[in-house]
mmCIF file of C-alpha atoms in Angstrom:
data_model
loop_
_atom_site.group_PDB
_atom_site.id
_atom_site.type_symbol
_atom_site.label_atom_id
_atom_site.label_comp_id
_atom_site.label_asym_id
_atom_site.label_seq_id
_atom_site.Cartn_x
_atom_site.Cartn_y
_atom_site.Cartn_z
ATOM 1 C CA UNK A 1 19.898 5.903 4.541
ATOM 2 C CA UNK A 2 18.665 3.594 2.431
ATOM 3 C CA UNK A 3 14.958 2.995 3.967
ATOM 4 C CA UNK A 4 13.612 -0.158 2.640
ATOM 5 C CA UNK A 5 15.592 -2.174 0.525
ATOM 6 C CA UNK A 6 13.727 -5.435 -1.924
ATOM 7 C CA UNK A 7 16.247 -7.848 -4.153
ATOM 8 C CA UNK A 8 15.798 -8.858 -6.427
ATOM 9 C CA UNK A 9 14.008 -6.232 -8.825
ATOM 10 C CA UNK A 10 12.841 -9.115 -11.084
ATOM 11 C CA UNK A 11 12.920 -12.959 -11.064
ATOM 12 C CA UNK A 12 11.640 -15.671 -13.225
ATOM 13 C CA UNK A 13 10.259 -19.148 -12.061
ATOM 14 C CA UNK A 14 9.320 -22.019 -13.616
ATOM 15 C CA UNK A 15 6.294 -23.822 -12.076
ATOM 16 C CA UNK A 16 7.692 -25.566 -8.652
ATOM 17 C CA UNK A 17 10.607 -24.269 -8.261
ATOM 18 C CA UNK A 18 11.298 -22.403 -4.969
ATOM 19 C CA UNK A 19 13.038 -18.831 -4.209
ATOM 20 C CA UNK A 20 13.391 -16.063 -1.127
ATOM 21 C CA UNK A 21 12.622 -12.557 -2.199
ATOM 22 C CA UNK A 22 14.751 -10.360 0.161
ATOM 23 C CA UNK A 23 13.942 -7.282 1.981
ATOM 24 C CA UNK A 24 16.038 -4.806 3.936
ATOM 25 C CA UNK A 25 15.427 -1.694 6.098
ATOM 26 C CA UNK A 26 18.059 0.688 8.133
ATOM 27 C CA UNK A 27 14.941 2.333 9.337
ATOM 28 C CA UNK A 28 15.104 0.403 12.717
ATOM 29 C CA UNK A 29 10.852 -0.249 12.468
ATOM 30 C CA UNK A 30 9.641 -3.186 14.764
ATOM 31 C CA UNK A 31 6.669 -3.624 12.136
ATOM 32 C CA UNK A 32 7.416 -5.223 8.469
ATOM 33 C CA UNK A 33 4.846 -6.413 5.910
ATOM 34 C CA UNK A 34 4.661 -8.040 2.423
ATOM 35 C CA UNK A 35 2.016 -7.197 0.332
ATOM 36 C CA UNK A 36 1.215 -8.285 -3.589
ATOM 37 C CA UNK A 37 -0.162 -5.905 -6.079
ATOM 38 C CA UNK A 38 -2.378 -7.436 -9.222
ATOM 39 C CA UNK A 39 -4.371 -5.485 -11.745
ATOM 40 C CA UNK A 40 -7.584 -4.598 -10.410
ATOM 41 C CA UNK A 41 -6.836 -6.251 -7.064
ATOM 42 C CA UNK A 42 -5.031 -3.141 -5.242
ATOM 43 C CA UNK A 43 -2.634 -4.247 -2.188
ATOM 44 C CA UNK A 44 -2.928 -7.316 -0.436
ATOM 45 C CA UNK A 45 -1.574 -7.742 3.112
ATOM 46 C CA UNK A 46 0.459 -11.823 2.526
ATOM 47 C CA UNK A 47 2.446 -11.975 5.862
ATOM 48 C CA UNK A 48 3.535 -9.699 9.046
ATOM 49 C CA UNK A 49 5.630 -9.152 11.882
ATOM 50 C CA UNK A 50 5.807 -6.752 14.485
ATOM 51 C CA UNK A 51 9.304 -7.652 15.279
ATOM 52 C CA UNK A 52 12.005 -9.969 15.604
ATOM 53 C CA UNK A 53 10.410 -13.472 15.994
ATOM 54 C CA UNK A 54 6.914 -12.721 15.664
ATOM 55 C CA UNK A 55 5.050 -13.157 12.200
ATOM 56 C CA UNK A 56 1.492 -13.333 11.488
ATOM 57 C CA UNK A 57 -0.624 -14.288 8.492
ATOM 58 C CA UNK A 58 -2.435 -11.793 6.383
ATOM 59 C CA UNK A 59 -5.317 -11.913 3.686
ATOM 60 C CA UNK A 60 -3.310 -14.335 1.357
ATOM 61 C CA UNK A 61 -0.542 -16.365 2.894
ATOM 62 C CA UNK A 62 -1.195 -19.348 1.279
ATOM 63 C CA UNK A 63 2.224 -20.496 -0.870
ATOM 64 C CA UNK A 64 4.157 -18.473 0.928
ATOM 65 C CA UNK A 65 6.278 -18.501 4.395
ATOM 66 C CA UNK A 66 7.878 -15.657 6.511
ATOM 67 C CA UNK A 67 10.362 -15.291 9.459
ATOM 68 C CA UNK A 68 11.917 -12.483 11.546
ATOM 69 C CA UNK A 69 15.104 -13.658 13.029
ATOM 70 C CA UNK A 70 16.263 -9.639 12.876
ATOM 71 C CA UNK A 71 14.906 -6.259 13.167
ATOM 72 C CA UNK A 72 16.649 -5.806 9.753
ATOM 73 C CA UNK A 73 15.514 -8.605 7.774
ATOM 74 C CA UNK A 74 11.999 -10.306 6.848
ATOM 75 C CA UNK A 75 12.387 -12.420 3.783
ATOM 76 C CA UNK A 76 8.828 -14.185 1.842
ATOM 77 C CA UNK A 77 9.931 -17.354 1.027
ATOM 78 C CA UNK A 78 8.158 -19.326 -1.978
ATOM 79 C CA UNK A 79 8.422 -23.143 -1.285
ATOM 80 C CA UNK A 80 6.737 -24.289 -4.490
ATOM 81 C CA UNK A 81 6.093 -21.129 -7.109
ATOM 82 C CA UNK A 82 3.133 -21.547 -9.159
ATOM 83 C CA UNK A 83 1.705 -19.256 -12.190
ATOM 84 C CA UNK A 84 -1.141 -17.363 -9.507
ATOM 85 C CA UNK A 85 1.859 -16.071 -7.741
ATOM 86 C CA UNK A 86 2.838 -14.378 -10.495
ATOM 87 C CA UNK A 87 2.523 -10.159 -9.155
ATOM 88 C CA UNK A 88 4.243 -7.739 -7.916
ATOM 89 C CA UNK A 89 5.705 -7.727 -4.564
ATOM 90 C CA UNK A 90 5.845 -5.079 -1.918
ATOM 91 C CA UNK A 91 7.778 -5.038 1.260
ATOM 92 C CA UNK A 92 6.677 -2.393 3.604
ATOM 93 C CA UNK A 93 8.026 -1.077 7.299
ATOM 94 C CA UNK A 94 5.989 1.587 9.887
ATOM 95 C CA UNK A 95 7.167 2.881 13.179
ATOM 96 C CA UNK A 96 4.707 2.137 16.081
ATOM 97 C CA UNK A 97 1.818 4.601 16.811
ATOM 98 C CA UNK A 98 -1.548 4.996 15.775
ATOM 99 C CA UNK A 99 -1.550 6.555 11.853
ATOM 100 C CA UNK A 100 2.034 5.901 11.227
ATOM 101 C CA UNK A 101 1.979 5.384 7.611
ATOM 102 C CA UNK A 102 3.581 2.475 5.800
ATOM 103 C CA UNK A 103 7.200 3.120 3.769
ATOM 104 C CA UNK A 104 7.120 0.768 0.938
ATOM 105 C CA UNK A 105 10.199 -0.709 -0.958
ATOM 106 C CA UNK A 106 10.255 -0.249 -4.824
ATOM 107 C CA UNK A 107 9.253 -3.936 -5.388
ATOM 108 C CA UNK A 108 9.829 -7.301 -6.961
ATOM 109 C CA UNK A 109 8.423 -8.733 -9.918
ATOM 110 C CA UNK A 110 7.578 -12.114 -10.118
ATOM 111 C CA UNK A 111 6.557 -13.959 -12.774
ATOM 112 C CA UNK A 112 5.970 -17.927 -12.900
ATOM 113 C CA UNK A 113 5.464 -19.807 -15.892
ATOM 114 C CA UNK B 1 -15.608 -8.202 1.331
ATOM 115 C CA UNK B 2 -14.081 -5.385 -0.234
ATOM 116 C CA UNK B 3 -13.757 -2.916 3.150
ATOM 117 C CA UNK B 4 -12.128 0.209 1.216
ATOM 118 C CA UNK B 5 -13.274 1.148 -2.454
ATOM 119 C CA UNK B 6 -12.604 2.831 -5.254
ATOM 120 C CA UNK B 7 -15.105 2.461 -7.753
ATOM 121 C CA UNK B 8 -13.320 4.654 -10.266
ATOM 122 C CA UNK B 9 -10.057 2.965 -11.901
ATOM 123 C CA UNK B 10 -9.439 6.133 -13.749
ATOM 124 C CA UNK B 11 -9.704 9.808 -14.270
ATOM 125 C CA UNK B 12 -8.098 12.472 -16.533
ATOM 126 C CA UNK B 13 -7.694 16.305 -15.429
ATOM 127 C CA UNK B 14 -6.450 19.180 -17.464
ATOM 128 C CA UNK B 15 -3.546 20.542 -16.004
ATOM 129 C CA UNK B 16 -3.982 23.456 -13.538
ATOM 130 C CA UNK B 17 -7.361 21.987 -12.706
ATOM 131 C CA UNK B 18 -8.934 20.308 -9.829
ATOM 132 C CA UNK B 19 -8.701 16.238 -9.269
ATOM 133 C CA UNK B 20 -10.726 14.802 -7.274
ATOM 134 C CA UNK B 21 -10.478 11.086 -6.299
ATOM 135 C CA UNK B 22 -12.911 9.278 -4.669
ATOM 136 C CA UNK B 23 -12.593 6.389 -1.547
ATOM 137 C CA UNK B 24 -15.698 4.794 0.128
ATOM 138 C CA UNK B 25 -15.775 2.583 3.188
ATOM 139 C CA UNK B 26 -17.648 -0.120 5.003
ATOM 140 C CA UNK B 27 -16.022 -0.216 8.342
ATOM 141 C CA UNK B 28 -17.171 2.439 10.976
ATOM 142 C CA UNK B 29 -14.593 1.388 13.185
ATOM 143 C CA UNK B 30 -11.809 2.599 10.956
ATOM 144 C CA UNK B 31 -10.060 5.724 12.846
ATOM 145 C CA UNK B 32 -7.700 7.005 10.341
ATOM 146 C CA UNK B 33 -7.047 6.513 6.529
ATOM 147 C CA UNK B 34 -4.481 7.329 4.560
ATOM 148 C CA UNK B 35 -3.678 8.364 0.671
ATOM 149 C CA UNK B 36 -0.810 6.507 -1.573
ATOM 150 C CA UNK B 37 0.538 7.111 -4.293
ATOM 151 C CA UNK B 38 2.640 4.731 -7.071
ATOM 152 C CA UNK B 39 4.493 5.908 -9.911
ATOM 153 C CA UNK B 40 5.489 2.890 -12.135
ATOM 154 C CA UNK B 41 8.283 0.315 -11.270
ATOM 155 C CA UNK B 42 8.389 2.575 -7.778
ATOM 156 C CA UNK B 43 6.975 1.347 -4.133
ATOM 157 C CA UNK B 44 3.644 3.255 -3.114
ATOM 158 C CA UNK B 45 4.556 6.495 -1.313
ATOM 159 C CA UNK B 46 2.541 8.256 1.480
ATOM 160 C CA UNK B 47 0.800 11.225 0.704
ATOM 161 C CA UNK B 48 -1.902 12.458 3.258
ATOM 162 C CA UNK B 49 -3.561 10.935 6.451
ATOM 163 C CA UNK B 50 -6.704 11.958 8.428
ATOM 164 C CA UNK B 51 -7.801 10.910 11.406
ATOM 165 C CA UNK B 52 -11.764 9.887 11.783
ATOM 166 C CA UNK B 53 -11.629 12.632 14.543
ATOM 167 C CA UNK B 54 -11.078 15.387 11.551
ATOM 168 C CA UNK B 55 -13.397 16.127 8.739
ATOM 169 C CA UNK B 56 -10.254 17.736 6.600
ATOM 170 C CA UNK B 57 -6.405 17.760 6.522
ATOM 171 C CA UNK B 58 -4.506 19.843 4.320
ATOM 172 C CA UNK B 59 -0.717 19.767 2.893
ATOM 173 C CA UNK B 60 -0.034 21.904 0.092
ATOM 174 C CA UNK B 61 -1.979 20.961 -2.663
ATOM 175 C CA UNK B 62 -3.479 18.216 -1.994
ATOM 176 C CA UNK B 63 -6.601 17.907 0.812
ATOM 177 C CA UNK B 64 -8.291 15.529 2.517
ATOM 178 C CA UNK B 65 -11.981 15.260 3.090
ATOM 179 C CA UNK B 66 -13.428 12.943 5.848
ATOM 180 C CA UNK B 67 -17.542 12.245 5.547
ATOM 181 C CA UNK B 68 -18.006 9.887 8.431
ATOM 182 C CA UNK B 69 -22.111 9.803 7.779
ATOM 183 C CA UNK B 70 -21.813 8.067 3.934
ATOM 184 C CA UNK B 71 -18.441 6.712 4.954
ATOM 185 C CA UNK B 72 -16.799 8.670 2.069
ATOM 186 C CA UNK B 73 -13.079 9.931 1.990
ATOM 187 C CA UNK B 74 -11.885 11.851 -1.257
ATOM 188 C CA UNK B 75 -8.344 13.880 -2.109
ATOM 189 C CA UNK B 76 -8.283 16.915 -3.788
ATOM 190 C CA UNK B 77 -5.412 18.127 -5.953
ATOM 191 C CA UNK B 78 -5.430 21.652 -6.384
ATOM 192 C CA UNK B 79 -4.036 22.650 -9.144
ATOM 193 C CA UNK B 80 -3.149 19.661 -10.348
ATOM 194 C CA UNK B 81 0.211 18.989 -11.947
ATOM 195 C CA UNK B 82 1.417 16.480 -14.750
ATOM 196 C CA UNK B 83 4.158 15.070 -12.069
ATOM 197 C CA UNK B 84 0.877 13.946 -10.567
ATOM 198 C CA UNK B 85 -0.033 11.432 -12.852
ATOM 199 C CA UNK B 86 0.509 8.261 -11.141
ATOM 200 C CA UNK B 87 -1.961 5.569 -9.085
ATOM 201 C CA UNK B 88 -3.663 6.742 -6.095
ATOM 202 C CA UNK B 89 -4.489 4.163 -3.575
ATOM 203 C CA UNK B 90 -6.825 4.755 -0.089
ATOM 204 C CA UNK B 91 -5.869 2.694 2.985
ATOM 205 C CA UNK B 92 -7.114 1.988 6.219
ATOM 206 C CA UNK B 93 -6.227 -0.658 9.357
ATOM 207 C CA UNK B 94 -8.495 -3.452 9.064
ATOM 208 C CA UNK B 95 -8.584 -5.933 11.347
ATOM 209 C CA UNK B 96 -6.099 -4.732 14.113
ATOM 210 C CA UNK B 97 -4.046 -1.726 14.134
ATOM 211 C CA UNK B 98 -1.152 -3.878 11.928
ATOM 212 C CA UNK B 99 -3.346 -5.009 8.776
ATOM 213 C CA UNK B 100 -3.752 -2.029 6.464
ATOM 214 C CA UNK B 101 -6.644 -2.715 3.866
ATOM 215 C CA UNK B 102 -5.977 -0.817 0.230
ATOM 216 C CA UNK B 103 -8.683 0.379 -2.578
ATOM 217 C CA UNK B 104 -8.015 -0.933 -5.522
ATOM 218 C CA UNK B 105 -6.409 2.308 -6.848
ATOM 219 C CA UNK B 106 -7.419 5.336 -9.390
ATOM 220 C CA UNK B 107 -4.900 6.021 -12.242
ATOM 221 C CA UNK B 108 -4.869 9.569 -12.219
ATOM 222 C CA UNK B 109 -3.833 11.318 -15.908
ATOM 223 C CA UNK B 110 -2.946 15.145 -15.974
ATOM 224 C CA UNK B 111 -2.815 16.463 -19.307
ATOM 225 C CA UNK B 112 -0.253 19.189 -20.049
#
């Protein structure tokens, strides 16, 4: 049981070019979320989806794009990378219900120069 | 608009002794919050929860303290371990049940 699953662990972009960070979870959760952590900043909500075919914009979706074709799968794509999207990124799954807590992947780290 | 803060980035405890970590809020209309915490190169895990119904939850060591009047959450780590040492982060849904907002985070220290 693998829970949720983010690939890969670390990437580096040049300015422009594009790439899909993956993420993965065998937890069978209808909600999935990608969130970016900076220094100082804390955890910021990008993109969601509360299951297959249904996404929704977060606090800072600009740059990036999302889709849900699976319960499995919700991958952020970056069409055009530039240095601000440098961060850390989260991918993060919770069951329905109030106060179900989020489970969190162990990350990707992105940097763009 | 920063809805959940943490106005301290950092705090070091002597091992065996109480932490305390501090969470303030803007939104009345939050009904639960949650605690995280984030080792390095890990994913944040869950720690504790409390609904706005409750003034405290407990789980071992570590409690949760609910002040709904000054909109103030804290956790307490008692005693507190050096496995501890890590980034704490307060949550809460913002804007819809889906759209959890995050504090910035405290880095906790725990000296042996």
């Amino acid at each position: 049981n693998a829970g949720v699953t983010q690939t890969p662990k670390f990437q580096v972009l040049k300015t422009g070019q594009s790439m899909t960070l993956q993420c993965a979870q065998d937890m069978n959760h209808e909600y999935m979320s990608w969130y970016r952590q900076d220094p100082g900043m804390g955890l910021r909500l990008i993109h969601y989806s509360v299951g297959a075919g249904i996404t929704d914009q977060g606090e800072v979706p600009n740059g990036y794009n999302v889709s849900r074709s699976t319960t499995e799968d919700f991958p952020l794509r970056l069409l055009s990378a530039a240095p601000s999207q440098t961060s850390v990124y989260f991918c993060a799954t919770r069951r329905e219900g109030k106060g179900s807590p989020l489970h969190f992947g162990n990350g990707t780290r992105l940097t763009v120069t | 608009d920063q809805q959940v803060k943490q106005n301290s980035p950092s705090l070091s405890v002597q091992e065996g002794r109480i932490s305390i970590l501090n969470c303030d809020y803007t939104n009345s209309m939050f009904d639960y919050f949650l605690w995280y915490k984030k080792y390095p190169a890990e994913g944040p895990t869950f720690l504790i929860s409390i609904s706005s119904i409750k003034d405290k939850n407990e789980d071992g060591r570590f409690t949760v303290f609910l002040n709904k009047s000054a909109k103030h959450l804290s956790l307490h780590i008692v005693p507190s371990q050096p496995g501890d040492s890590a980034v704490y982060f307060c949550a809460a849904p913002g804007g819809g049940t889906y759209k959890y907002i995050f504090g910035t985070g405290t880095r906790l220290k725990v000296l042996a």
